[in-house]
Amino acid sequence: MVLLPNVKNQRVGAKFRWCIFLTQLIMERDMGVISDIRYVGYAVKDLSSEQKFYQDVWKLDEVKEENDLVYFAAKGSAELYQVRLRQSDENSIDIVALKADTRQDVDALFERVKKFGSKIIFAPKNLETLGGGYGFRFFIPDGLPFEISTDVETKEIEILERWDAVPERISHVVLHSPNHHDLVKYFVDVLGFKISDWLGDFMCFLRCNKWHHRLAVLPGPPCLDHVAYDMPTIDDMFRGIYRLKKNDTDVLWGPGRHTAGNNTFSYFQSPNGNVVEYTSELEQVDENWQPTTYKPSQLVMDQWSTGVGGPKTMPALHADPALFKSAKV
Ligand SMILES: [Fe+2]
């Protein structure tokens, strides 16, 4: 039977769409949802240079140095810290911490991670890390260590103004994987991320909230590619570039504007070789968003194409040396 588009049927249609939407919400809640990125923990060979970089040049705020760990907060984030540094014999990733909103989400996500067969570092428990909370740690299939946590202590958010030129918060984390299609499937099926867009079949942009991407996956040896930080405005990104240049840290690639996410970008390298990005104007999406597969080209990768460098000027990739090894902190 064909439903005629009268007022009554429009109301039924609206109710039906609401039912589907609410059912999806309930299903997502049952599977547990990740709501944001909390922090990235790095092990670095030269702690003092990295510490100075994040404090004086990148302009995060050092909030604590305790038990050989140094913590940095971003002014515009409620997270107590978004970067954690540790002195080590090699440069590696200690942890990528993701946020869940409730203990039920943490438990549900743990069940899914366990059922998938991921190697567990520890099951959900009260955390002893700075800020406490409740969470678990595991290795994603390629071996990078992740945490999912909730109820972690938070701080006041500072409202930033144009020309403050300091990072507001972590915007996104980009990973490489020798099995990047499988890793995308893992983030979608196991951790509940949604695909926002693809660039060719080699770069996938994934979201866990209103922002176009909080995570992206590329082919390559298993490692972190870069961590990006939102700047309040495009002017703040450019003034940030100026500050980094004055401190002998020139742009590796940029300034430019990507097509997927429509965000501006400028990539740099920290003293220990970690790639970091200032970005701005990342677009927001809603539940009606339909993914696009963009055909890679110069003007798709960088809609301005007036900056320096390109993907080839980014540092050579190496597998993270600490895969499947827990930092225990
Ligand atoms: Fe990025």
Short mmCIF file of C-alpha atoms in Angstrom, two decimals, residues 114-313:
data_model
loop_
_atom_site.label_atom_id
_atom_site.label_comp_id
_atom_site.label_asym_id
_atom_site.label_seq_id
_atom_site.Cartn_x
_atom_site.Cartn_y
_atom_site.Cartn_z
CA LYS A 114 37.51 -8.82 25.10
CA LYS A 115 35.09 -10.66 22.80
CA PHE A 116 37.06 -9.48 19.76
CA GLY A 117 40.14 -11.09 21.30
CA SER A 118 42.19 -7.93 21.88
CA LYS A 119 45.07 -8.37 24.28
CA ILE A 120 43.97 -6.85 27.59
CA ILE A 121 46.45 -4.89 29.74
CA PHE A 122 44.02 -4.65 32.64
CA ALA A 123 40.24 -5.06 33.06
CA PRO A 124 38.01 -2.18 34.25
CA LYS A 125 39.08 -0.91 37.67
CA ASN A 126 39.55 2.29 39.63
CA LEU A 127 42.52 4.00 38.00
CA GLU A 128 45.63 5.02 39.92
CA THR A 129 46.75 7.50 37.25
CA LEU A 130 46.52 11.26 37.87
CA GLY A 131 42.84 12.23 38.03
CA GLY A 132 41.70 8.73 39.00
CA GLY A 133 38.54 7.46 37.34
CA TYR A 134 37.47 4.05 36.15
CA GLY A 135 38.75 2.33 33.04
CA PHE A 136 40.64 -0.43 31.27
CA ARG A 137 43.61 -0.73 28.97
CA PHE A 138 44.18 -2.94 25.95
CA PHE A 139 46.18 -3.19 22.76
CA ILE A 140 44.47 -2.45 19.45
CA PRO A 141 45.14 -5.26 16.93
CA ASP A 142 48.42 -3.69 15.71
CA GLY A 143 49.76 -3.39 19.26
CA LEU A 144 49.39 0.28 20.22
CA PRO A 145 48.17 0.63 23.82
CA PHE A 146 44.79 2.27 24.42
CA GLU A 147 42.76 3.17 27.50
CA ILE A 148 39.02 3.80 27.80
CA SER A 149 38.06 5.62 30.97
CA THR A 150 35.39 7.65 32.69
CA ASP A 151 34.82 9.60 35.91
CA VAL A 152 38.29 11.13 35.66
CA GLU A 153 38.76 14.39 37.53
CA THR A 154 38.22 17.43 35.31
CA LYS A 155 39.25 21.09 35.37
CA GLU A 156 37.75 24.45 34.45
CA ILE A 157 37.55 25.27 30.76
CA GLU A 158 39.14 28.59 29.84
CA ILE A 159 37.39 30.51 27.08
CA LEU A 160 40.03 31.50 24.56
CA GLU A 161 39.92 34.63 22.46
CA ARG A 162 41.18 35.44 18.99
CA TRP A 163 44.97 36.06 19.00
CA ASP A 164 45.55 34.02 22.19
CA ALA A 165 47.15 31.58 19.72
CA VAL A 166 47.25 28.63 22.10
CA PRO A 167 45.74 25.18 21.56
CA GLU A 168 42.20 24.69 22.88
CA ARG A 169 42.17 20.89 23.02
CA ILE A 170 43.27 17.76 21.20
CA SER A 171 41.37 17.71 17.93
CA HIS A 172 42.32 14.31 16.51
CA VAL A 173 44.79 11.45 16.51
CA VAL A 174 45.99 9.78 13.31
CA LEU A 175 47.36 6.23 13.23
CA HIS A 176 49.08 4.04 10.66
CA SER A 177 48.31 0.38 10.24
CA PRO A 178 49.65 -2.36 7.94
CA ASN A 179 46.00 -3.53 7.82
CA HIS A 180 44.30 -0.15 7.74
CA HIS A 181 40.93 -1.46 6.43
CA ASP A 182 40.84 -3.99 9.29
CA LEU A 183 41.73 -1.29 11.81
CA VAL A 184 38.92 0.95 10.52
CA LYS A 185 36.52 -1.99 10.92
CA TYR A 186 37.83 -2.50 14.47
CA PHE A 187 37.20 1.13 15.42
CA VAL A 188 33.69 0.97 13.92
CA ASP A 189 32.52 -2.50 14.96
CA VAL A 190 34.26 -2.84 18.31
CA LEU A 191 34.71 0.72 19.58
CA GLY A 192 31.63 2.30 17.97
CA PHE A 193 33.26 5.02 15.84
CA LYS A 194 31.45 6.19 12.71
CA ILE A 195 33.02 6.73 9.31
CA SER A 196 32.82 10.38 8.27
CA ASP A 197 34.74 10.28 4.96
CA TRP A 198 37.41 8.42 3.03
CA LEU A 199 40.27 9.88 1.04
CA GLY A 200 40.68 7.34 -1.77
CA ASP A 201 40.83 3.99 -0.07
CA PHE A 202 43.86 4.90 2.02
CA MET A 203 42.71 7.42 4.64
CA CYS A 204 39.60 7.00 6.73
CA PHE A 205 38.21 9.75 8.99
CA LEU A 206 36.28 8.52 12.03
CA ARG A 207 34.13 10.37 14.54
CA CYS A 208 32.83 9.69 18.03
CA ASN A 209 30.99 12.98 18.60
CA LYS A 210 29.82 16.04 16.66
CA TRP A 211 33.26 16.78 15.24
CA HIS A 212 34.00 15.43 11.74
CA HIS A 213 36.90 13.33 12.97
CA ARG A 214 38.60 12.52 16.22
CA LEU A 215 40.58 9.68 14.67
CA ALA A 216 41.96 8.84 11.25
CA VAL A 217 43.68 5.74 9.93
CA LEU A 218 46.30 5.48 7.19
CA PRO A 219 48.31 2.56 5.78
CA GLY A 220 51.87 2.07 7.01
CA PRO A 221 53.84 0.50 9.82
CA PRO A 222 51.90 0.42 13.11
CA CYS A 223 52.57 3.78 14.74
CA LEU A 224 51.11 7.15 15.60
CA ASP A 225 51.22 9.62 12.70
CA HIS A 226 50.29 12.84 14.48
CA VAL A 227 48.20 14.48 17.16
CA ALA A 228 46.30 17.63 16.13
CA TYR A 229 45.20 20.48 18.38
CA ASP A 230 42.29 22.83 17.72
CA MET A 231 43.21 26.48 17.58
CA PRO A 232 40.36 28.89 18.40
CA THR A 233 40.47 30.61 14.98
CA ILE A 234 42.49 30.50 11.78
CA ASP A 235 44.29 33.66 12.96
CA ASP A 236 45.43 31.77 16.06
CA MET A 237 46.82 29.01 13.86
CA PHE A 238 48.87 31.52 11.85
CA ARG A 239 50.11 33.28 14.97
CA GLY A 240 51.02 29.86 16.36
CA ILE A 241 53.05 29.20 13.20
CA TYR A 242 54.85 32.51 13.79
CA ARG A 243 55.68 31.53 17.39
CA LEU A 244 57.01 28.13 16.32
CA LYS A 245 59.12 29.71 13.56
CA LYS A 246 60.62 32.12 16.11
CA ASN A 247 61.55 29.06 18.16
CA ASP A 248 63.29 27.34 15.21
CA THR A 249 60.42 24.92 14.55
CA ASP A 250 59.35 25.45 10.96
CA VAL A 251 56.24 24.07 9.26
CA LEU A 252 56.73 20.60 7.75
CA TRP A 253 53.56 20.88 5.67
CA GLY A 254 51.17 23.79 5.45
CA PRO A 255 49.55 26.08 6.19
CA GLY A 256 46.72 24.59 4.18
CA ARG A 257 43.14 23.42 4.27
CA HIS A 258 42.13 19.77 3.92
CA THR A 259 38.90 18.82 2.13
CA ALA A 260 37.71 16.01 4.43
CA GLY A 261 36.68 17.91 7.56
CA ASN A 262 37.42 21.23 5.80
CA ASN A 263 39.93 22.02 8.56
CA THR A 264 43.02 24.15 8.20
CA PHE A 265 46.33 22.50 9.01
CA SER A 266 49.99 23.08 9.76
CA TYR A 267 52.26 20.20 10.75
CA PHE A 268 55.40 20.42 12.90
CA GLN A 269 57.82 18.06 14.60
CA SER A 270 58.62 18.11 18.30
CA PRO A 271 62.26 17.82 19.49
CA ASN A 272 61.84 14.03 19.89
CA GLY A 273 60.33 13.65 16.43
CA ASN A 274 56.64 13.49 17.30
CA VAL A 275 54.46 15.13 14.66
CA VAL A 276 51.93 17.65 15.96
CA GLU A 277 49.42 19.81 14.13
CA TYR A 278 47.67 23.09 14.70
CA THR A 279 44.26 22.98 13.05
CA SER A 280 41.16 25.19 13.02
CA GLU A 281 37.61 25.31 11.67
CA LEU A 282 37.10 21.52 11.68
CA GLU A 283 33.52 20.99 10.57
CA GLN A 284 30.77 19.52 12.71
CA VAL A 285 28.42 16.84 11.45
CA ASP A 286 25.15 15.29 12.62
CA GLU A 287 23.49 11.88 12.42
CA ASN A 288 22.35 12.56 8.84
CA TRP A 289 25.93 12.88 7.59
CA GLN A 290 26.67 10.71 4.53
CA PRO A 291 30.32 9.73 3.99
CA THR A 292 32.07 10.88 0.81
CA THR A 293 35.04 9.16 -0.78
CA TYR A 294 37.25 11.97 -2.05
CA LYS A 295 39.49 11.32 -5.04
CA PRO A 296 43.01 12.22 -3.91
CA SER A 297 44.60 15.18 -5.70
CA GLN A 298 46.74 18.15 -4.76
CA LEU A 299 43.73 20.43 -4.37
CA VAL A 300 41.80 17.84 -2.34
CA MET A 301 44.69 17.23 0.05
CA ASP A 302 45.18 21.00 0.36
CA GLN A 303 42.46 23.27 -0.99
CA TRP A 304 44.79 26.31 -0.86
CA SER A 305 48.03 24.64 -1.99
CA THR A 306 50.01 27.77 -1.16
CA GLY A 307 51.96 26.43 1.83
CA VAL A 308 55.22 24.54 2.05
CA GLY A 309 55.86 20.81 1.87
CA GLY A 310 53.38 18.01 1.45
CA PRO A 311 52.93 14.40 2.55
CA LYS A 312 56.47 13.67 1.26
CA THR A 313 58.04 16.19 3.63
#
